[in-house]
Amino acid sequence: MSAPTISLEGVASTKSFDRLLATAKSGGCASPSCGLSAKTDDMDPAIWEKIKDHPCYSEEAHHYFARMHVAVAPACNIQCNYCNRKYDCANESRPGVVSERLTPDQALRKVIAVANEVPQLSVLGIAGPGDACYDWKKTKATFERVAREIPDIKLCISTNGLALPDHVGELADMNVDHVTITINMIDPEVGAKIYPWIFYDHRRYTGVEAARILHQRQMLGLEMLTARGILTKINSVMIPTVNDEHLIEVNRWVKERGAFLHNVMPLISDPAHGTYFGLTGQRGPKPVELKALQDSLGGGAKLMRHCRQCRADAVGLLGEDRGQEFTLDKLPGEVIYDAGKREAYREVVACERGDHVAAKSQAVAIVKAADSGKSLLVAVATKGGGRVNEHFGHSKEFQVYEASPRGISFIGHRKVEQYCLGGRGADATLDGVIAALERIDIVLCAKIGDCPKDRLAEAGIRATDVYGYDYIETAISALYAAEFGVEPMAATA
Ligand code: CLF
Ligand code: SF4
């Protein structure tokens, strides 16, 4: 068998990464801080072990690790007013949307093919396109097959919760450590505005009665998972004027019942999607409204802010979707799992993360020491690895960080259309990118041309590539220090 090679696409595209890869392959680690992690002192080591490589449960892990979804569960037992699973578009990114449905055997073939090609892969999720717990036989058959072939892959499901209590025991038996329940309400009156009907116990329920049953089953499922030590994330769709303020109460309830994370996502609503909310003009929240709600939940269950609202057949790091590279017609007829690439990648990442954590802690100290009382909103072009390593014109999203006297925090992302295609940038696309960067102070990227830089400046947004390939936090702290007149070395001495 040939020596494993790691694709230097994305994360591994820095000199530092090459050095670390070479060191890892020779059996040692160059990093003096290897083994450090972002684990907080008060975190149970067993929980850290469960989340450290999960891109959704650990914000830090999402710089390094990828998830894939297999669309094996098309049937659903409820109707949400924001869902229409008939709609299919390869460029569309939102839950419930897939290009092809798979049988458990096809899913296994796809997972092995992806694991052989995408060394960052750490999690297999089943997130529909219907409900993973309602379409249980296919979900279970898929997990069993994959766990047999790739024992170290984490298994994860997402469910509306109605059928969840029936399967918690089997989930625990299959070592499924991560379950997401979408909970949009705890008040059935609110629920009746979101769910027109549910199908439960062989009959259809509508209105407030339907929402009440759904609520009871969701809470029961959450409590059963908590009792078994399975980490539970709650996804909530923020629907302005319907449940936006109500989500504060939802946050309190789910926290009291042991939820590990709360992920408040914006409603995606467009008449072209054919959903009830889309067709009736229900709008989604603006980014500032979403941020205000998330900020107000500071005291509730820990918040997830890096969700990308993935398709049910997404593949890759959270900010990318490589699903179209792995459609059934592109898979080899016979696939045999080769663990080499993933193992080599993990060695590299173990060292790189230690370096990153040390650099981040130094950067935060610099920002805090500045004691400026001011904040900076920074948009970063990155393709992973926690570094400023993407060209401005190639970005399909920017990660947004806030530097303030409290430190440096990841606060979300802004999706954009790729500005530069085939070596040329389109003015209309740049207008859209600039609009998406509203209120950003500075853009950090690996490379930017004079033309987009000048156009951004006209809109009051600065951009620089002088920190290209630095760690994101290191770059932000240097910017912050320069902006507010602190000597970086003096701050950390
Ligand atoms: Fe998939 Fe969901 Fe598991 Fe992650 S996604 S089933 S927990 S592996 Fe992640 Fe995607 Fe957001 Fe979901 S970014 S939509 S939270
Ligand atoms: Fe769609 Fe999921 Fe709601 Fe079912 S639970 S209607 S698949 S969003």
Short mmCIF file of N, CA and C in Angstrom, two decimals, residues 77-216:
data_model
loop_
_atom_site.label_atom_id
_atom_site.label_comp_id
_atom_site.label_asym_id
_atom_site.label_seq_id
_atom_site.Cartn_x
_atom_site.Cartn_y
_atom_site.Cartn_z
N ASN A 77 -42.88 12.67 9.63
CA ASN A 77 -44.15 12.49 10.34
C ASN A 77 -44.79 13.80 10.78
N ILE A 78 -44.21 14.92 10.38
CA ILE A 78 -44.85 16.20 10.68
C ILE A 78 -44.72 17.12 9.45
N GLN A 79 -45.42 18.22 9.48
CA GLN A 79 -45.21 19.24 8.45
C GLN A 79 -44.81 20.54 9.15
N CYS A 80 -43.66 21.08 8.73
CA CYS A 80 -43.23 22.39 9.23
C CYS A 80 -43.55 23.41 8.14
N ASN A 81 -43.97 24.58 8.54
CA ASN A 81 -44.33 25.60 7.55
C ASN A 81 -43.13 26.17 6.80
N TYR A 82 -41.92 25.78 7.19
CA TYR A 82 -40.74 26.28 6.49
C TYR A 82 -40.09 25.20 5.62
N CYS A 83 -40.78 24.09 5.40
CA CYS A 83 -40.15 22.96 4.69
C CYS A 83 -40.94 22.57 3.45
N ASN A 84 -40.20 22.33 2.37
CA ASN A 84 -40.78 21.72 1.18
C ASN A 84 -39.70 20.83 0.58
N ARG A 85 -39.86 19.53 0.82
CA ARG A 85 -38.82 18.60 0.39
C ARG A 85 -38.87 18.26 -1.08
N LYS A 86 -39.90 18.77 -1.80
CA LYS A 86 -39.96 18.48 -3.24
C LYS A 86 -38.95 19.32 -4.00
N TYR A 87 -38.58 20.44 -3.42
CA TYR A 87 -37.68 21.36 -4.09
C TYR A 87 -36.27 20.78 -4.11
N ASP A 88 -35.64 20.74 -5.27
CA ASP A 88 -34.29 20.22 -5.33
C ASP A 88 -33.43 21.06 -6.24
N CYS A 89 -32.36 21.58 -5.72
CA CYS A 89 -31.44 22.38 -6.52
C CYS A 89 -30.05 22.16 -5.94
N ALA A 90 -29.11 21.79 -6.81
CA ALA A 90 -27.76 21.48 -6.33
C ALA A 90 -27.10 22.69 -5.67
N ASN A 91 -27.55 23.89 -6.00
CA ASN A 91 -26.93 25.08 -5.42
C ASN A 91 -27.64 25.56 -4.18
N GLU A 92 -28.71 24.90 -3.86
CA GLU A 92 -29.51 25.32 -2.71
C GLU A 92 -28.93 24.71 -1.44
N SER A 93 -28.78 25.50 -0.42
CA SER A 93 -28.24 24.97 0.82
C SER A 93 -29.20 25.26 1.96
N ARG A 94 -29.96 24.30 2.32
CA ARG A 94 -30.82 24.41 3.50
C ARG A 94 -31.29 23.01 3.84
N PRO A 95 -31.63 22.79 5.10
CA PRO A 95 -32.04 21.45 5.51
C PRO A 95 -33.23 20.95 4.68
N GLY A 96 -33.29 19.64 4.49
CA GLY A 96 -34.41 19.05 3.77
C GLY A 96 -34.17 18.95 2.27
N VAL A 97 -33.12 19.61 1.78
CA VAL A 97 -32.88 19.62 0.34
C VAL A 97 -31.78 18.61 0.00
N VAL A 98 -32.05 17.73 -0.97
CA VAL A 98 -31.03 16.77 -1.41
C VAL A 98 -31.13 16.59 -2.91
N SER A 99 -30.04 16.09 -3.51
CA SER A 99 -30.05 15.80 -4.93
C SER A 99 -30.44 14.36 -5.21
N GLU A 100 -30.08 13.42 -4.33
CA GLU A 100 -30.48 12.03 -4.54
C GLU A 100 -30.64 11.33 -3.20
N ARG A 101 -31.60 10.42 -3.16
CA ARG A 101 -31.82 9.65 -1.94
C ARG A 101 -31.06 8.34 -2.04
N LEU A 102 -30.63 7.82 -0.90
CA LEU A 102 -29.78 6.64 -0.92
C LEU A 102 -30.40 5.51 -0.11
N THR A 103 -30.08 4.27 -0.52
CA THR A 103 -30.39 3.12 0.33
C THR A 103 -29.24 3.00 1.34
N PRO A 104 -29.42 2.24 2.41
CA PRO A 104 -28.30 2.07 3.35
C PRO A 104 -27.05 1.52 2.68
N ASP A 105 -27.17 0.60 1.71
CA ASP A 105 -25.98 0.07 1.04
C ASP A 105 -25.29 1.14 0.20
N GLN A 106 -26.09 1.94 -0.50
CA GLN A 106 -25.49 3.04 -1.28
C GLN A 106 -24.82 4.04 -0.34
N ALA A 107 -25.47 4.27 0.80
CA ALA A 107 -24.90 5.22 1.76
C ALA A 107 -23.54 4.74 2.24
N LEU A 108 -23.44 3.43 2.53
CA LEU A 108 -22.16 2.89 2.99
C LEU A 108 -21.08 3.12 1.94
N ARG A 109 -21.42 2.85 0.68
CA ARG A 109 -20.44 3.04 -0.41
C ARG A 109 -19.99 4.50 -0.46
N LYS A 110 -20.93 5.39 -0.30
CA LYS A 110 -20.60 6.82 -0.36
C LYS A 110 -19.72 7.23 0.83
N VAL A 111 -20.06 6.75 2.02
CA VAL A 111 -19.28 7.13 3.20
C VAL A 111 -17.83 6.65 3.05
N ILE A 112 -17.65 5.42 2.56
CA ILE A 112 -16.28 4.92 2.39
C ILE A 112 -15.55 5.75 1.34
N ALA A 113 -16.22 6.06 0.24
CA ALA A 113 -15.57 6.87 -0.81
C ALA A 113 -15.16 8.24 -0.26
N VAL A 114 -16.02 8.85 0.54
CA VAL A 114 -15.69 10.17 1.10
C VAL A 114 -14.55 10.03 2.12
N ALA A 115 -14.62 9.01 2.97
CA ALA A 115 -13.58 8.83 3.99
C ALA A 115 -12.21 8.62 3.33
N ASN A 116 -12.19 7.97 2.16
CA ASN A 116 -10.92 7.75 1.46
C ASN A 116 -10.38 9.03 0.82
N GLU A 117 -11.26 9.99 0.57
CA GLU A 117 -10.86 11.22 -0.15
C GLU A 117 -10.79 12.45 0.73
N VAL A 118 -11.56 12.47 1.80
CA VAL A 118 -11.66 13.69 2.63
C VAL A 118 -11.12 13.34 4.03
N PRO A 119 -9.82 13.57 4.26
CA PRO A 119 -9.24 13.12 5.53
C PRO A 119 -9.82 13.82 6.74
N GLN A 120 -10.44 15.00 6.50
CA GLN A 120 -11.04 15.75 7.62
C GLN A 120 -12.31 15.09 8.16
N LEU A 121 -12.85 14.11 7.46
CA LEU A 121 -14.15 13.53 7.85
C LEU A 121 -14.09 12.92 9.24
N SER A 122 -14.97 13.38 10.12
CA SER A 122 -15.01 12.80 11.47
C SER A 122 -16.42 12.38 11.88
N VAL A 123 -17.45 12.90 11.20
CA VAL A 123 -18.83 12.64 11.64
C VAL A 123 -19.72 12.24 10.46
N LEU A 124 -20.52 11.21 10.69
CA LEU A 124 -21.59 10.87 9.74
C LEU A 124 -22.91 11.26 10.37
N GLY A 125 -23.64 12.14 9.71
CA GLY A 125 -24.93 12.56 10.24
C GLY A 125 -26.07 12.10 9.34
N ILE A 126 -27.20 11.80 9.95
CA ILE A 126 -28.42 11.56 9.16
C ILE A 126 -29.40 12.65 9.56
N ALA A 127 -29.67 13.51 8.59
CA ALA A 127 -30.50 14.69 8.84
C ALA A 127 -31.59 14.75 7.79
N GLY A 128 -32.20 13.62 7.52
CA GLY A 128 -33.31 13.61 6.57
C GLY A 128 -32.92 12.98 5.25
N PRO A 129 -33.56 13.48 4.18
CA PRO A 129 -34.30 14.72 4.04
C PRO A 129 -35.67 14.74 4.75
N GLY A 130 -36.07 13.64 5.37
CA GLY A 130 -37.29 13.62 6.19
C GLY A 130 -36.87 13.61 7.65
N ASP A 131 -37.34 12.61 8.40
CA ASP A 131 -36.97 12.55 9.81
C ASP A 131 -36.23 11.24 10.11
N ALA A 132 -35.03 11.36 10.68
CA ALA A 132 -34.16 10.19 10.90
C ALA A 132 -34.78 9.20 11.88
N CYS A 133 -35.58 9.67 12.83
CA CYS A 133 -36.17 8.74 13.80
C CYS A 133 -37.46 8.11 13.26
N TYR A 134 -38.21 8.84 12.45
CA TYR A 134 -39.44 8.28 11.88
C TYR A 134 -39.08 7.22 10.83
N ASP A 135 -38.07 7.54 9.99
CA ASP A 135 -37.62 6.57 8.98
C ASP A 135 -36.52 5.70 9.60
N TRP A 136 -36.86 5.11 10.72
CA TRP A 136 -35.86 4.53 11.61
C TRP A 136 -35.10 3.33 11.02
N LYS A 137 -35.82 2.44 10.30
CA LYS A 137 -35.15 1.23 9.81
C LYS A 137 -33.96 1.58 8.94
N LYS A 138 -34.15 2.60 8.08
CA LYS A 138 -33.05 2.97 7.18
C LYS A 138 -31.92 3.67 7.94
N THR A 139 -32.30 4.48 8.91
CA THR A 139 -31.28 5.15 9.72
C THR A 139 -30.43 4.11 10.46
N LYS A 140 -31.12 3.18 11.09
CA LYS A 140 -30.42 2.17 11.88
C LYS A 140 -29.53 1.28 11.00
N ALA A 141 -30.10 0.85 9.87
CA ALA A 141 -29.33 -0.04 8.97
C ALA A 141 -28.07 0.68 8.47
N THR A 142 -28.19 1.97 8.20
CA THR A 142 -27.04 2.73 7.71
C THR A 142 -25.97 2.85 8.79
N PHE A 143 -26.39 3.23 9.99
CA PHE A 143 -25.42 3.37 11.08
C PHE A 143 -24.71 2.03 11.35
N GLU A 144 -25.47 0.94 11.36
CA GLU A 144 -24.85 -0.36 11.66
C GLU A 144 -23.80 -0.72 10.62
N ARG A 145 -24.13 -0.50 9.34
CA ARG A 145 -23.18 -0.85 8.28
C ARG A 145 -21.92 0.01 8.38
N VAL A 146 -22.10 1.31 8.58
CA VAL A 146 -20.94 2.22 8.60
C VAL A 146 -20.08 1.96 9.83
N ALA A 147 -20.70 1.76 10.99
CA ALA A 147 -19.92 1.54 12.21
C ALA A 147 -19.07 0.28 12.10
N ARG A 148 -19.57 -0.71 11.34
CA ARG A 148 -18.82 -1.95 11.14
C ARG A 148 -17.55 -1.69 10.32
N GLU A 149 -17.66 -0.85 9.30
CA GLU A 149 -16.54 -0.60 8.39
C GLU A 149 -15.59 0.49 8.89
N ILE A 150 -16.14 1.53 9.52
CA ILE A 150 -15.31 2.66 9.96
C ILE A 150 -15.63 2.92 11.43
N PRO A 151 -15.07 2.11 12.33
CA PRO A 151 -15.52 2.16 13.73
C PRO A 151 -15.28 3.50 14.41
N ASP A 152 -14.31 4.29 13.95
CA ASP A 152 -14.01 5.52 14.69
C ASP A 152 -14.84 6.72 14.22
N ILE A 153 -15.71 6.53 13.26
CA ILE A 153 -16.51 7.67 12.80
C ILE A 153 -17.61 7.95 13.83
N LYS A 154 -17.84 9.23 14.12
CA LYS A 154 -18.91 9.56 15.06
C LYS A 154 -20.25 9.53 14.33
N LEU A 155 -21.28 9.03 15.03
CA LEU A 155 -22.62 8.95 14.44
C LEU A 155 -23.50 10.01 15.08
N CYS A 156 -24.28 10.66 14.25
CA CYS A 156 -25.03 11.84 14.71
C CYS A 156 -26.38 11.86 13.99
N ILE A 157 -27.45 12.20 14.69
CA ILE A 157 -28.73 12.34 13.98
C ILE A 157 -29.41 13.65 14.34
N SER A 158 -30.28 14.03 13.44
CA SER A 158 -31.08 15.22 13.64
C SER A 158 -32.54 14.80 13.47
N THR A 159 -33.40 15.24 14.39
CA THR A 159 -34.80 14.78 14.36
C THR A 159 -35.74 15.88 14.84
N ASN A 160 -37.00 15.77 14.43
CA ASN A 160 -38.00 16.71 14.96
C ASN A 160 -38.47 16.28 16.35
N GLY A 161 -38.10 15.07 16.78
CA GLY A 161 -38.35 14.64 18.15
C GLY A 161 -39.61 13.82 18.38
N LEU A 162 -40.53 13.82 17.41
CA LEU A 162 -41.81 13.14 17.64
C LEU A 162 -41.62 11.64 17.88
N ALA A 163 -40.79 11.00 17.07
CA ALA A 163 -40.56 9.55 17.23
C ALA A 163 -39.33 9.25 18.08
N LEU A 164 -38.65 10.29 18.54
CA LEU A 164 -37.38 10.09 19.26
C LEU A 164 -37.49 9.19 20.49
N PRO A 165 -38.49 9.37 21.38
CA PRO A 165 -38.51 8.54 22.60
C PRO A 165 -38.55 7.04 22.29
N ASP A 166 -39.06 6.66 21.12
CA ASP A 166 -39.14 5.23 20.78
C ASP A 166 -37.77 4.63 20.47
N HIS A 167 -36.76 5.47 20.25
CA HIS A 167 -35.48 4.94 19.75
C HIS A 167 -34.27 5.33 20.59
N VAL A 168 -34.49 5.98 21.73
CA VAL A 168 -33.35 6.42 22.54
C VAL A 168 -32.50 5.23 22.99
N GLY A 169 -33.16 4.14 23.38
CA GLY A 169 -32.42 2.96 23.82
C GLY A 169 -31.52 2.42 22.73
N GLU A 170 -32.06 2.32 21.51
CA GLU A 170 -31.24 1.80 20.40
C GLU A 170 -30.12 2.77 20.04
N LEU A 171 -30.38 4.08 20.13
CA LEU A 171 -29.33 5.06 19.85
C LEU A 171 -28.18 4.86 20.83
N ALA A 172 -28.53 4.66 22.11
CA ALA A 172 -27.48 4.45 23.11
C ALA A 172 -26.73 3.15 22.81
N ASP A 173 -27.46 2.09 22.40
CA ASP A 173 -26.81 0.81 22.10
C ASP A 173 -25.85 0.94 20.92
N MET A 174 -26.17 1.84 19.98
CA MET A 174 -25.31 2.00 18.79
C MET A 174 -24.21 3.04 19.01
N ASN A 175 -24.06 3.51 20.26
CA ASN A 175 -23.05 4.52 20.57
C ASN A 175 -23.23 5.82 19.78
N VAL A 176 -24.47 6.19 19.56
CA VAL A 176 -24.72 7.50 18.95
C VAL A 176 -24.60 8.53 20.08
N ASP A 177 -23.56 9.34 20.00
CA ASP A 177 -23.26 10.27 21.10
C ASP A 177 -23.90 11.64 20.92
N HIS A 178 -24.41 11.91 19.71
CA HIS A 178 -24.87 13.27 19.41
C HIS A 178 -26.23 13.22 18.73
N VAL A 179 -27.19 13.89 19.36
CA VAL A 179 -28.53 13.96 18.78
C VAL A 179 -28.97 15.43 18.75
N THR A 180 -29.52 15.83 17.63
CA THR A 180 -30.08 17.18 17.53
C THR A 180 -31.60 17.09 17.47
N ILE A 181 -32.28 17.86 18.29
CA ILE A 181 -33.75 17.96 18.20
C ILE A 181 -34.09 19.39 17.77
N THR A 182 -34.93 19.50 16.76
CA THR A 182 -35.38 20.84 16.38
C THR A 182 -36.57 21.20 17.25
N ILE A 183 -36.39 22.20 18.09
CA ILE A 183 -37.46 22.64 19.01
C ILE A 183 -37.70 24.13 18.77
N ASN A 184 -38.86 24.44 18.25
CA ASN A 184 -39.17 25.83 17.91
C ASN A 184 -40.13 26.48 18.88
N MET A 185 -40.67 25.68 19.81
CA MET A 185 -41.65 26.25 20.75
C MET A 185 -41.79 25.34 21.95
N ILE A 186 -42.25 25.94 23.05
CA ILE A 186 -42.69 25.12 24.19
C ILE A 186 -44.16 25.45 24.50
N ASP A 187 -44.69 26.41 23.78
CA ASP A 187 -46.10 26.78 23.94
C ASP A 187 -46.87 26.30 22.70
N PRO A 188 -47.81 25.35 22.87
CA PRO A 188 -48.53 24.81 21.70
C PRO A 188 -49.26 25.87 20.87
N GLU A 189 -49.63 26.98 21.51
CA GLU A 189 -50.29 28.06 20.73
C GLU A 189 -49.31 28.62 19.71
N VAL A 190 -48.05 28.76 20.12
CA VAL A 190 -47.02 29.19 19.17
C VAL A 190 -46.77 28.08 18.15
N GLY A 191 -46.72 26.85 18.66
CA GLY A 191 -46.46 25.71 17.78
C GLY A 191 -47.47 25.58 16.66
N ALA A 192 -48.73 25.91 16.95
CA ALA A 192 -49.79 25.78 15.93
C ALA A 192 -49.54 26.70 14.74
N LYS A 193 -48.75 27.76 14.95
CA LYS A 193 -48.43 28.66 13.83
C LYS A 193 -47.26 28.15 13.00
N ILE A 194 -46.60 27.11 13.48
CA ILE A 194 -45.42 26.58 12.79
C ILE A 194 -45.70 25.20 12.18
N TYR A 195 -46.54 24.42 12.86
CA TYR A 195 -46.80 23.05 12.41
C TYR A 195 -48.28 22.87 12.09
N PRO A 196 -48.67 22.72 10.82
CA PRO A 196 -50.09 22.51 10.52
C PRO A 196 -50.60 21.14 10.95
N TRP A 197 -49.73 20.12 10.89
CA TRP A 197 -50.18 18.79 11.32
C TRP A 197 -49.01 17.92 11.74
N ILE A 198 -49.34 16.87 12.49
CA ILE A 198 -48.37 15.81 12.78
C ILE A 198 -49.07 14.47 12.55
N PHE A 199 -48.28 13.42 12.35
CA PHE A 199 -48.84 12.07 12.23
C PHE A 199 -48.24 11.26 13.37
N TYR A 200 -49.11 10.84 14.31
CA TYR A 200 -48.60 10.19 15.52
C TYR A 200 -49.55 9.08 15.94
N ASP A 201 -49.00 7.93 16.27
CA ASP A 201 -49.80 6.82 16.76
C ASP A 201 -50.93 6.49 15.78
N HIS A 202 -50.59 6.38 14.53
CA HIS A 202 -51.49 5.96 13.45
C HIS A 202 -52.58 6.96 13.10
N ARG A 203 -52.48 8.19 13.58
CA ARG A 203 -53.48 9.17 13.14
C ARG A 203 -52.89 10.57 13.02
N ARG A 204 -53.62 11.39 12.29
CA ARG A 204 -53.17 12.75 12.03
C ARG A 204 -53.80 13.71 13.04
N TYR A 205 -53.00 14.59 13.59
CA TYR A 205 -53.48 15.63 14.50
C TYR A 205 -53.17 16.99 13.88
N THR A 206 -53.99 17.97 14.17
CA THR A 206 -53.76 19.31 13.63
C THR A 206 -53.81 20.35 14.77
N GLY A 207 -53.42 21.56 14.43
CA GLY A 207 -53.57 22.71 15.32
C GLY A 207 -52.84 22.57 16.65
N VAL A 208 -53.46 23.15 17.70
CA VAL A 208 -52.82 23.21 19.01
C VAL A 208 -52.62 21.79 19.57
N GLU A 209 -53.56 20.89 19.30
CA GLU A 209 -53.42 19.51 19.80
C GLU A 209 -52.16 18.86 19.21
N ALA A 210 -51.93 19.07 17.94
CA ALA A 210 -50.73 18.52 17.29
C ALA A 210 -49.47 19.09 17.95
N ALA A 211 -49.46 20.41 18.13
CA ALA A 211 -48.28 21.06 18.70
C ALA A 211 -48.04 20.59 20.14
N ARG A 212 -49.13 20.34 20.88
CA ARG A 212 -48.98 19.90 22.28
C ARG A 212 -48.32 18.51 22.32
N ILE A 213 -48.79 17.62 21.46
CA ILE A 213 -48.19 16.27 21.44
C ILE A 213 -46.71 16.36 21.05
N LEU A 214 -46.44 17.15 20.03
CA LEU A 214 -45.04 17.29 19.58
C LEU A 214 -44.18 17.82 20.72
N HIS A 215 -44.66 18.83 21.40
CA HIS A 215 -43.91 19.42 22.52
C HIS A 215 -43.63 18.37 23.60
N GLN A 216 -44.66 17.61 23.96
CA GLN A 216 -44.47 16.61 25.02
C GLN A 216 -43.44 15.55 24.62
#
